[in-house]
Amino acid sequence: MVWEAIARRLPHIVLPPPSIVLVRLAQDLLSGKLVVALLGSLEALVLGLALTIVIGVPLGFALGRNRTLAEMFDPVLNALYAIPPVAFVPFLVIWFGLHLPARIALVFLMSVFEVTVAVSVGAREVNPRLIDVGRSFGARGFELTRKVVFPAALPFVFAGVRIGLVRAINGTITAELFFAAINLGAIMNEDATRFDTAGLLTVIVLLALLGLAAQAAFARLEARIVPWHLRPAA
Amino acid sequence: MKRSLLPLGGIALVLLLWEVAGRRLGDALLAPPSAVIVQFVPQLFDGSVLPVLADSLRQMLIGFGLAYAFGVPAGVLMARSRTFDALAHPWLSMGIVTSIAALVPLFILMFGTGFSFRVSIVFFAAVWFVALTVYQGARGIDPRWLEVGRAFEAGPLQSFWKIMLPALCPYLIIAARIGVLHAIRAMVVAETFVVVGYGALIHNSGLSVSTAPLLGLLLVLMALGALATWILRRASSWIAPWYQERASA
């Protein structure tokens, strides 16, 4: 409401009112322009996130269950985490060029730390009594990890991946703007050169909705897979 | 003794791996730490880096200060008033998931590429996280404390100053820590995009033949993040020593 009221007084180039943005969003979705771009963007998102899960989750478990490893690499992880991912962009250009591999790499970099840290906290916090029970039933090593530690830490894995997912969406659009402009990033660039603020806001709103929808969908999935753990509302 | 050596060992191992990998790949792909020291340290002190960094930081701090000044009351209000929460929470959720990079082109149109652009990008990056942290902290205040206050006839203002604010202390610190990290990230995003300030240094060093200056600039950012975290940890143990444990969690 405040936005609508303020925006009606300003010229539309500066800040278009939400009514215009919503109409535009519906138009562009129906015409397929945004849908095509969105599907294109999802490619880097899905591949990057998959890479994050494949690397971040086992790494998190290793750090969470092994104190020596944790003490050795916690400072390194924290230090890397403190670097803004976008600062890696020139580096990624040198290594991966400007196209899909670079985008995947940025998505990966932006999401992997969150997932690793969350999973390692989860694996560390597993109730020792559960592990004792497993031991007394003769579970050892890998079996213990698979049957006791993994299910017990699963809620943390989900929490980590949920945050990672939002960060990955973030990384996707960042990559499309900072490397060769493509998909949604290209639409934003075009809109920007045409002073089309409504178009820009349309993409931003779409991305925000995508993030919220992904989070909600993920919460559902979590409720189905780990019904024993009721996560307190964030 | 042995435990305190392990982190150092981890860092040393990573540095070693980096050195070996760097020597194999060469300066153009990955400069080894030794090359970074040789090439970057003189550059750091010849006056081409530090003044630029100071200028960028000044703008970042203004944006962060505004975000903090706005986010803290907003978080408290949301936690204490159901109406305000219902009004503002959808925006908060949206703001948290919105990518800063996506806002950059929009903000360039709205504010140009100067001072107000950089400050507002930093503001928008940090304010949601400050508000959310304070919100969670203020929701967690034990209602019994407020009842004790009421029993002693504390007015709304008094109960804010004397009960809620001390209870919020650890969260105020955490909010500042999370906020500063996001503010630094946003600063780099904004500056790299429009190629000004420290972001311009990063952008331009990406074009040079050796990756050593680029890695040096990254290490400076890393040190900056660590420094900010350290200062705020110290601040929390000074302002609210009774919450030491919770703030460090």
Short mmCIF file of C-alpha atoms in Angstrom, two decimals:
data_model
loop_
_atom_site.label_atom_id
_atom_site.label_comp_id
_atom_site.label_asym_id
_atom_site.label_seq_id
_atom_site.Cartn_x
_atom_site.Cartn_y
_atom_site.Cartn_z
CA MET A 1 0.00 0.00 0.00
CA VAL A 2 2.75 2.42 0.97
CA TRP A 3 4.66 1.45 -2.16
CA GLU A 4 1.57 2.01 -4.34
CA ALA A 5 0.89 5.39 -2.73
CA ILE A 6 4.46 6.61 -3.08
CA ALA A 7 4.91 5.22 -6.56
CA ARG A 8 1.80 6.90 -7.95
CA ARG A 9 3.33 10.27 -7.21
CA LEU A 10 6.72 9.52 -8.78
CA PRO A 11 7.38 9.17 -12.49
CA HIS A 12 7.12 5.52 -13.51
CA ILE A 13 10.74 5.38 -14.59
CA VAL A 14 11.86 5.87 -11.01
CA LEU A 15 9.45 3.54 -9.27
CA PRO A 16 6.44 1.97 -10.92
CA PRO A 17 3.51 1.08 -8.63
CA PRO A 18 2.98 -2.59 -7.74
CA SER A 19 -0.22 -2.77 -9.76
CA ILE A 20 1.76 -2.21 -12.95
CA VAL A 21 4.44 -4.68 -11.92
CA LEU A 22 1.90 -7.40 -11.19
CA VAL A 23 0.12 -6.89 -14.50
CA ARG A 24 3.47 -6.99 -16.27
CA LEU A 25 4.44 -10.15 -14.40
CA ALA A 26 1.25 -11.89 -15.50
CA GLN A 27 1.72 -10.69 -19.10
CA ASP A 28 5.31 -11.83 -19.39
CA LEU A 29 4.57 -15.16 -17.76
CA LEU A 30 1.68 -15.81 -20.12
CA SER A 31 3.63 -14.74 -23.20
CA GLY A 32 6.26 -17.31 -22.23
CA LYS A 33 9.15 -14.84 -22.24
CA LEU A 34 9.82 -15.20 -18.54
CA VAL A 35 9.06 -18.90 -18.51
CA VAL A 36 11.69 -19.68 -21.13
CA ALA A 37 14.27 -17.53 -19.35
CA LEU A 38 13.42 -19.06 -16.00
CA LEU A 39 13.81 -22.60 -17.31
CA GLY A 40 17.17 -21.63 -18.78
CA SER A 41 18.26 -20.21 -15.43
CA LEU A 42 17.20 -23.37 -13.63
CA GLU A 43 19.86 -25.35 -15.50
CA ALA A 44 22.77 -23.67 -13.69
CA LEU A 45 20.77 -23.60 -10.47
CA VAL A 46 20.05 -27.33 -10.45
CA LEU A 47 23.56 -28.37 -11.49
CA GLY A 48 25.22 -26.01 -9.01
CA LEU A 49 22.98 -27.09 -6.16
CA ALA A 50 23.51 -30.76 -6.99
CA LEU A 51 27.25 -30.21 -6.83
CA THR A 52 26.83 -28.44 -3.49
CA ILE A 53 24.85 -31.34 -2.06
CA VAL A 54 27.22 -33.96 -3.40
CA ILE A 55 30.24 -32.18 -1.92
CA GLY A 56 28.83 -30.19 0.98
CA VAL A 57 26.86 -32.92 2.74
CA PRO A 58 29.65 -35.53 3.00
CA LEU A 59 32.12 -32.80 3.90
CA GLY A 60 29.78 -31.60 6.63
CA PHE A 61 29.47 -35.13 8.00
CA ALA A 62 33.22 -35.59 8.00
CA LEU A 63 33.73 -32.31 9.86
CA GLY A 64 30.91 -33.04 12.26
CA ARG A 65 32.00 -36.54 13.24
CA ASN A 66 35.74 -36.16 13.36
CA ARG A 67 37.08 -33.73 15.90
CA THR A 68 40.60 -33.60 14.50
CA LEU A 69 39.32 -32.74 11.04
CA ALA A 70 36.95 -30.16 12.48
CA GLU A 71 39.66 -28.43 14.48
CA MET A 72 41.97 -28.43 11.52
CA PHE A 73 39.61 -27.09 8.92
CA ASP A 74 37.10 -24.96 10.82
CA PRO A 75 39.32 -21.86 10.60
CA VAL A 76 39.92 -22.43 6.90
CA LEU A 77 36.21 -22.85 6.25
CA ASN A 78 35.36 -19.73 8.25
CA ALA A 79 38.00 -17.75 6.44
CA LEU A 80 36.73 -18.80 3.02
CA TYR A 81 33.17 -18.12 4.10
CA ALA A 82 34.11 -14.56 5.02
CA ILE A 83 35.08 -13.76 1.42
CA PRO A 84 32.14 -12.34 -0.51
CA PRO A 85 31.44 -14.89 -3.28
CA VAL A 86 31.15 -12.18 -5.92
CA ALA A 87 34.78 -11.31 -5.29
CA PHE A 88 35.61 -14.69 -6.84
CA VAL A 89 34.01 -13.64 -10.12
CA PRO A 90 37.21 -12.51 -11.93
CA PHE A 91 38.81 -15.72 -10.78
CA LEU A 92 35.96 -17.85 -12.07
CA VAL A 93 36.19 -16.07 -15.39
CA ILE A 94 39.84 -17.07 -15.67
CA TRP A 95 39.10 -20.67 -14.78
CA PHE A 96 35.72 -21.35 -16.29
CA GLY A 97 35.07 -18.68 -18.89
CA LEU A 98 31.80 -16.78 -19.11
CA HIS A 99 29.20 -19.45 -19.68
CA LEU A 100 27.52 -22.38 -18.02
CA PRO A 101 30.53 -23.80 -16.13
CA ALA A 102 31.26 -20.40 -14.58
CA ARG A 103 27.62 -19.97 -13.57
CA ILE A 104 27.55 -23.41 -12.00
CA ALA A 105 30.75 -22.62 -10.13
CA LEU A 106 29.33 -19.40 -8.68
CA VAL A 107 26.09 -21.09 -7.62
CA PHE A 108 28.20 -23.77 -5.99
CA LEU A 109 30.44 -21.26 -4.19
CA MET A 110 27.50 -19.29 -2.90
CA SER A 111 25.67 -22.26 -1.45
CA VAL A 112 28.27 -24.84 -0.44
CA PHE A 113 29.43 -23.18 2.79
CA GLU A 114 25.96 -22.85 4.24
CA VAL A 115 25.22 -26.51 3.56
CA THR A 116 28.56 -27.74 4.91
CA VAL A 117 28.28 -25.73 8.13
CA ALA A 118 24.68 -26.75 8.80
CA VAL A 119 25.37 -30.43 8.16
CA SER A 120 28.50 -30.43 10.33
CA VAL A 121 26.56 -28.85 13.21
CA GLY A 122 23.84 -31.47 12.76
CA ALA A 123 26.27 -34.36 12.68
CA ARG A 124 28.04 -33.04 15.77
CA GLU A 125 24.83 -32.65 17.76
CA VAL A 126 23.66 -36.23 17.30
CA ASN A 127 22.62 -37.51 20.70
CA PRO A 128 25.51 -39.69 21.94
CA ARG A 129 23.03 -42.07 23.53
CA LEU A 130 21.64 -42.94 20.12
CA ILE A 131 25.14 -43.84 19.01
CA ASP A 132 25.66 -45.93 22.14
CA VAL A 133 22.47 -47.85 21.41
CA GLY A 134 23.71 -48.47 17.88
CA ARG A 135 27.06 -49.67 19.22
CA SER A 136 25.50 -52.05 21.68
CA PHE A 137 23.56 -53.60 18.81
CA GLY A 138 26.88 -54.18 17.12
CA ALA A 139 26.78 -51.39 14.54
CA ARG A 140 30.24 -50.24 13.50
CA GLY A 141 31.78 -47.62 11.27
CA PHE A 142 29.87 -47.18 8.09
CA GLU A 143 26.78 -49.02 9.27
CA LEU A 144 26.60 -46.79 12.34
CA THR A 145 26.84 -43.71 10.16
CA ARG A 146 24.21 -44.88 7.74
CA LYS A 147 21.66 -46.18 10.21
CA VAL A 148 22.06 -43.92 13.24
CA VAL A 149 23.98 -40.74 12.54
CA PHE A 150 22.51 -40.01 9.14
CA PRO A 151 18.83 -40.22 10.11
CA ALA A 152 19.51 -38.28 13.32
CA ALA A 153 21.24 -35.49 11.43
CA LEU A 154 18.80 -35.47 8.53
CA PRO A 155 16.77 -32.48 9.81
CA PHE A 156 19.95 -30.42 9.81
CA VAL A 157 20.74 -31.61 6.32
CA PHE A 158 17.35 -30.37 5.24
CA ALA A 159 17.76 -27.05 7.01
CA GLY A 160 21.16 -26.62 5.38
CA VAL A 161 19.94 -27.48 1.91
CA ARG A 162 16.96 -25.17 2.35
CA ILE A 163 19.25 -22.22 3.08
CA GLY A 164 21.59 -23.41 0.35
CA LEU A 165 18.68 -23.46 -2.08
CA VAL A 166 17.87 -19.81 -1.45
CA ARG A 167 21.53 -18.90 -1.75
CA ALA A 168 21.74 -20.91 -4.96
CA ILE A 169 18.84 -18.99 -6.51
CA ASN A 170 20.70 -15.88 -5.46
CA GLY A 171 23.85 -17.19 -7.06
CA THR A 172 22.06 -18.02 -10.29
CA ILE A 173 20.89 -14.49 -10.94
CA THR A 174 24.19 -13.06 -9.73
CA ALA A 175 26.02 -15.26 -12.20
CA GLU A 176 23.72 -14.31 -15.07
CA LEU A 177 24.37 -10.64 -14.40
CA PHE A 178 28.11 -10.84 -13.77
CA PHE A 179 29.18 -13.30 -16.45
CA ALA A 180 27.81 -13.23 -19.99
CA ALA A 181 24.23 -11.97 -19.55
CA ILE A 182 21.78 -14.74 -20.32
CA ASN A 183 18.24 -15.85 -19.43
CA LEU A 184 16.78 -13.74 -16.63
CA GLY A 185 20.01 -11.78 -16.33
CA ALA A 186 19.79 -10.83 -20.01
CA ILE A 187 16.20 -9.69 -19.56
CA MET A 188 17.30 -7.51 -16.65
CA ASN A 189 20.15 -6.04 -18.65
CA GLU A 190 17.88 -5.19 -21.56
CA ASP A 191 15.32 -3.64 -19.26
CA ALA A 192 18.02 -1.60 -17.59
CA THR A 193 19.31 -0.17 -20.86
CA ARG A 194 15.74 0.72 -21.85
CA PHE A 195 15.07 2.36 -18.48
CA ASP A 196 12.28 -0.14 -18.02
CA THR A 197 11.99 -0.17 -14.24
CA ALA A 198 8.77 -2.15 -14.30
CA GLY A 199 10.50 -4.91 -16.24
CA LEU A 200 13.34 -5.02 -13.71
CA LEU A 201 10.96 -5.17 -10.79
CA THR A 202 9.03 -7.91 -12.53
CA VAL A 203 12.11 -10.12 -12.63
CA ILE A 204 12.98 -9.28 -9.01
CA VAL A 205 9.47 -10.12 -7.83
CA LEU A 206 9.55 -13.33 -9.84
CA LEU A 207 12.84 -14.32 -8.22
CA ALA A 208 11.57 -13.52 -4.73
CA LEU A 209 8.44 -15.58 -5.37
CA LEU A 210 10.60 -18.40 -6.70
CA GLY A 211 12.68 -18.32 -3.51
CA LEU A 212 9.62 -18.36 -1.27
CA ALA A 213 7.95 -21.11 -3.30
CA ALA A 214 11.10 -23.22 -3.24
CA GLN A 215 11.32 -22.83 0.52
CA ALA A 216 7.69 -23.78 1.01
CA ALA A 217 7.97 -26.77 -1.30
CA PHE A 218 11.07 -27.85 0.52
CA ALA A 219 9.39 -27.59 3.91
CA ARG A 220 6.67 -29.92 2.58
CA LEU A 221 9.22 -32.39 1.32
CA GLU A 222 10.93 -32.28 4.68
CA ALA A 223 7.68 -32.94 6.52
CA ARG A 224 7.14 -35.99 4.34
CA ILE A 225 10.63 -37.44 4.60
CA VAL A 226 11.46 -36.63 8.22
CA PRO A 227 8.03 -36.54 9.89
CA TRP A 228 9.62 -37.43 13.23
CA HIS A 229 11.29 -34.11 13.44
CA LEU A 230 9.01 -31.12 13.87
CA ARG A 231 11.10 -28.12 13.02
CA PRO A 232 10.20 -25.07 15.08
CA ALA A 233 8.92 -22.36 12.77
CA ALA A 234 11.81 -20.21 11.64
CA MET B 1 48.53 -27.56 23.59
CA LYS B 2 47.95 -30.26 21.02
CA ARG B 3 44.45 -28.96 20.33
CA SER B 4 45.61 -25.44 19.68
CA LEU B 5 48.14 -26.71 17.16
CA LEU B 6 45.51 -28.44 15.03
CA PRO B 7 43.90 -25.29 13.56
CA LEU B 8 47.35 -24.00 12.68
CA GLY B 9 48.12 -27.35 11.12
CA GLY B 10 44.97 -27.15 9.03
CA ILE B 11 45.83 -23.68 7.80
CA ALA B 12 49.42 -24.72 7.10
CA LEU B 13 48.23 -27.76 5.15
CA VAL B 14 45.90 -25.67 3.02
CA LEU B 15 48.65 -23.10 2.40
CA LEU B 16 50.99 -25.88 1.40
CA LEU B 17 48.49 -27.42 -0.99
CA TRP B 18 47.83 -23.98 -2.43
CA GLU B 19 51.56 -23.36 -2.89
CA VAL B 20 52.07 -26.70 -4.64
CA ALA B 21 48.97 -26.27 -6.83
CA GLY B 22 49.97 -22.68 -7.56
CA ARG B 23 53.46 -23.61 -8.68
CA ARG B 24 52.07 -26.28 -10.98
CA LEU B 25 49.35 -24.14 -12.52
CA GLY B 26 51.39 -20.97 -12.78
CA ASP B 27 50.62 -17.36 -11.83
CA ALA B 28 48.05 -16.90 -14.56
CA LEU B 29 45.73 -19.57 -13.18
CA LEU B 30 46.48 -19.67 -9.48
CA ALA B 31 49.30 -17.68 -7.96
CA PRO B 32 50.93 -19.49 -5.02
CA PRO B 33 50.94 -17.71 -1.63
CA SER B 34 54.62 -16.84 -1.96
CA ALA B 35 53.91 -14.94 -5.19
CA VAL B 36 50.94 -13.21 -3.56
CA ILE B 37 53.19 -11.94 -0.77
CA VAL B 38 55.93 -10.78 -3.13
CA GLN B 39 53.61 -9.07 -5.59
CA PHE B 40 50.76 -7.87 -3.42
CA VAL B 41 52.31 -6.60 -0.21
CA PRO B 42 54.18 -3.72 -1.91
CA GLN B 43 50.98 -2.82 -3.75
CA LEU B 44 49.05 -2.86 -0.49
CA PHE B 45 51.23 -0.17 1.02
CA ASP B 46 51.97 2.00 -2.00
CA GLY B 47 48.71 3.84 -1.49
CA SER B 48 46.70 2.36 -4.34
CA VAL B 49 44.70 -0.04 -2.20
CA LEU B 50 44.21 1.17 1.35
CA PRO B 51 42.69 4.64 0.66
CA VAL B 52 40.26 3.05 -1.79
CA LEU B 53 39.35 0.42 0.74
CA ALA B 54 38.84 3.05 3.44
CA ASP B 55 36.55 5.02 1.17
CA SER B 56 34.50 1.94 0.28
CA LEU B 57 34.28 0.98 3.93
CA ARG B 58 33.05 4.43 4.90
CA GLN B 59 30.14 4.12 2.50
CA MET B 60 29.51 0.56 3.58
CA LEU B 61 29.38 1.63 7.23
CA ILE B 62 26.92 4.43 6.48
CA GLY B 63 24.63 1.96 4.72
CA PHE B 64 25.04 -0.56 7.48
CA GLY B 65 24.43 2.08 10.16
CA LEU B 66 21.19 3.08 8.51
CA ALA B 67 20.16 -0.56 8.16
CA TYR B 68 20.90 -1.15 11.81
CA ALA B 69 19.12 1.98 12.98
CA PHE B 70 16.09 0.97 10.97
CA GLY B 71 16.22 -2.80 11.34
CA VAL B 72 16.45 -2.98 15.12
CA PRO B 73 13.29 -0.99 15.91
CA ALA B 74 11.48 -2.75 13.07
CA GLY B 75 12.44 -6.14 14.47
CA VAL B 76 11.32 -5.21 17.99
CA LEU B 77 8.04 -3.78 16.70
CA MET B 78 7.33 -6.90 14.68
CA ALA B 79 7.97 -9.12 17.65
CA ARG B 80 5.81 -7.10 20.04
CA SER B 81 2.89 -6.13 17.82
CA ARG B 82 0.84 -8.72 16.02
CA THR B 83 -0.61 -6.22 13.56
CA PHE B 84 2.77 -4.90 12.55
CA ASP B 85 4.10 -8.42 12.24
CA ALA B 86 1.28 -9.43 9.91
CA LEU B 87 1.93 -6.31 7.81
CA ALA B 88 5.68 -6.54 7.64
CA HIS B 89 6.50 -10.25 7.74
CA PRO B 90 5.73 -11.03 4.09
CA TRP B 91 8.10 -8.21 3.11
CA LEU B 92 10.75 -9.52 5.43
CA SER B 93 10.52 -13.02 3.94
CA MET B 94 10.70 -11.58 0.45
CA GLY B 95 13.58 -9.29 1.32
CA ILE B 96 15.61 -12.15 2.77
CA VAL B 97 15.36 -14.24 -0.38
CA THR B 98 15.87 -11.37 -2.80
CA SER B 99 19.22 -11.42 -4.48
CA ILE B 100 21.25 -8.26 -4.06
CA ALA B 101 22.74 -8.67 -7.50
CA ALA B 102 19.24 -8.58 -8.98
CA LEU B 103 18.57 -5.27 -7.24
CA VAL B 104 21.71 -3.67 -8.61
CA PRO B 105 20.41 -2.81 -12.13
CA LEU B 106 17.20 -1.45 -10.62
CA PHE B 107 19.02 0.70 -8.10
CA ILE B 108 21.31 2.06 -10.78
CA LEU B 109 18.24 3.36 -12.60
CA MET B 110 16.82 4.79 -9.40
CA PHE B 111 19.91 6.28 -7.80
CA GLY B 112 22.61 6.44 -10.44
CA THR B 113 25.96 4.89 -9.59
CA GLY B 114 27.19 7.28 -6.92
CA PHE B 115 27.18 7.51 -3.18
CA SER B 116 23.42 7.05 -2.65
CA PHE B 117 23.42 3.95 -4.85
CA ARG B 118 26.13 2.22 -2.87
CA VAL B 119 24.64 3.18 0.47
CA SER B 120 21.16 2.02 -0.49
CA ILE B 121 22.39 -1.31 -1.85
CA VAL B 122 24.22 -1.99 1.41
CA PHE B 123 21.15 -0.87 3.34
CA PHE B 124 18.87 -3.24 1.44
CA ALA B 125 21.29 -6.11 1.83
CA ALA B 126 21.67 -5.79 5.58
CA VAL B 127 18.38 -4.47 6.90
CA TRP B 128 16.38 -7.71 6.53
CA PHE B 129 18.93 -9.78 8.38
CA VAL B 130 19.20 -7.25 11.20
CA ALA B 131 15.41 -7.09 11.53
CA LEU B 132 15.02 -10.87 11.42
CA THR B 133 17.66 -11.52 14.08
CA VAL B 134 16.28 -8.88 16.43
CA TYR B 135 12.77 -10.16 15.75
CA GLN B 136 13.72 -13.67 16.78
CA GLY B 137 15.47 -12.34 19.87
CA ALA B 138 12.57 -10.15 20.91
CA ARG B 139 10.10 -13.02 20.45
CA GLY B 140 12.17 -15.11 22.76
CA ILE B 141 11.95 -12.69 25.69
CA ASP B 142 10.41 -14.53 28.58
CA PRO B 143 6.93 -13.02 29.16
CA ARG B 144 7.43 -13.56 32.87
CA TRP B 145 10.11 -10.87 32.92
CA LEU B 146 7.70 -8.40 31.40
CA GLU B 147 5.10 -9.42 33.97
CA VAL B 148 7.54 -8.76 36.78
CA GLY B 149 8.07 -5.33 35.24
CA ARG B 150 4.36 -4.75 35.12
CA ALA B 151 4.02 -5.86 38.73
CA PHE B 152 6.52 -3.14 39.61
CA GLU B 153 4.44 -0.69 37.57
CA ALA B 154 6.93 -0.14 34.78
CA GLY B 155 5.46 1.83 31.89
CA PRO B 156 5.93 0.71 28.27
CA LEU B 157 9.01 2.89 27.84
CA GLN B 158 10.55 1.74 31.09
CA SER B 159 9.91 -1.90 30.34
CA PHE B 160 11.56 -1.39 26.97
CA TRP B 161 14.69 0.25 28.37
CA LYS B 162 15.07 -1.81 31.51
CA ILE B 163 13.83 -5.26 30.51
CA MET B 164 13.70 -5.73 26.77
CA LEU B 165 16.89 -3.97 25.80
CA PRO B 166 19.16 -5.90 28.20
CA ALA B 167 17.44 -9.13 27.17
CA LEU B 168 18.05 -8.25 23.53
CA CYS B 169 21.72 -7.48 23.99
CA PRO B 170 23.15 -10.74 22.61
CA TYR B 171 20.82 -10.58 19.63
CA LEU B 172 21.80 -7.00 18.92
CA ILE B 173 25.39 -8.17 18.66
CA ILE B 174 24.53 -11.18 16.49
CA ALA B 175 22.40 -8.92 14.29
CA ALA B 176 25.35 -6.57 13.86
CA ARG B 177 27.64 -9.46 12.98
CA ILE B 178 25.32 -10.97 10.38
CA GLY B 179 24.46 -7.51 9.10
CA VAL B 180 28.08 -6.48 8.63
CA LEU B 181 28.90 -9.65 6.70
CA HIS B 182 26.00 -9.04 4.36
CA ALA B 183 26.93 -5.38 4.09
CA ILE B 184 30.48 -6.26 3.03
CA ARG B 185 29.15 -8.72 0.47
CA ALA B 186 26.74 -6.15 -0.89
CA MET B 187 29.48 -3.56 -1.09
CA VAL B 188 31.57 -5.91 -3.22
CA VAL B 189 28.61 -6.82 -5.43
CA ALA B 190 27.66 -3.20 -6.03
CA GLU B 191 31.20 -1.97 -6.58
CA THR B 192 32.22 -4.81 -8.85
CA PHE B 193 29.12 -4.28 -10.94
CA VAL B 194 29.62 -0.59 -11.57
CA VAL B 195 33.42 -0.82 -11.28
CA VAL B 196 34.12 1.72 -8.55
CA GLY B 197 36.05 1.66 -5.30
CA TYR B 198 37.40 -1.61 -3.97
CA GLY B 199 35.17 -3.57 -6.32
CA ALA B 200 36.88 -1.84 -9.22
CA LEU B 201 40.25 -3.01 -7.91
CA ILE B 202 38.94 -6.57 -7.84
CA HIS B 203 37.42 -6.23 -11.28
CA ASN B 204 40.57 -4.74 -12.81
CA SER B 205 42.96 -7.15 -11.18
CA GLY B 206 40.92 -9.91 -12.79
CA LEU B 207 42.13 -8.56 -16.10
CA SER B 208 45.81 -8.64 -15.22
CA VAL B 209 48.14 -11.43 -16.25
CA SER B 210 48.92 -12.66 -12.76
CA THR B 211 46.27 -13.74 -10.30
CA ALA B 212 48.46 -12.70 -7.36
CA PRO B 213 46.98 -9.19 -6.89
CA LEU B 214 43.47 -10.61 -7.17
CA LEU B 215 44.16 -13.20 -4.51
CA GLY B 216 45.71 -10.52 -2.35
CA LEU B 217 42.56 -8.41 -2.61
CA LEU B 218 40.48 -11.44 -1.65
CA LEU B 219 42.67 -12.07 1.37
CA VAL B 220 42.19 -8.46 2.49
CA LEU B 221 38.42 -8.93 2.32
CA MET B 222 38.75 -12.13 4.28
CA ALA B 223 40.78 -10.38 6.97
CA LEU B 224 38.16 -7.64 7.04
CA GLY B 225 35.36 -10.10 7.71
CA ALA B 226 37.38 -11.78 10.42
CA LEU B 227 38.24 -8.42 11.97
CA ALA B 228 34.61 -7.30 12.05
CA THR B 229 33.57 -10.55 13.70
CA TRP B 230 36.36 -10.26 16.23
CA ILE B 231 35.53 -6.65 17.15
CA LEU B 232 31.88 -7.52 17.67
CA ARG B 233 32.78 -10.55 19.80
CA ARG B 234 34.91 -8.28 21.98
CA ALA B 235 32.12 -5.73 22.11
CA SER B 236 29.65 -8.35 23.25
CA SER B 237 31.86 -9.54 26.08
CA TRP B 238 32.30 -5.92 27.13
CA ILE B 239 28.68 -4.76 26.87
CA ALA B 240 26.92 -7.89 28.01
CA PRO B 241 29.37 -10.27 29.68
CA TRP B 242 26.49 -12.27 31.20
CA TYR B 243 25.48 -13.40 27.75
CA GLN B 244 28.93 -14.43 26.61
CA GLU B 245 27.91 -18.02 26.04
CA ARG B 246 24.84 -17.37 23.99
CA ALA B 247 26.41 -14.69 21.84
CA SER B 248 29.26 -16.92 20.83
CA ALA B 249 26.92 -19.77 19.91
#
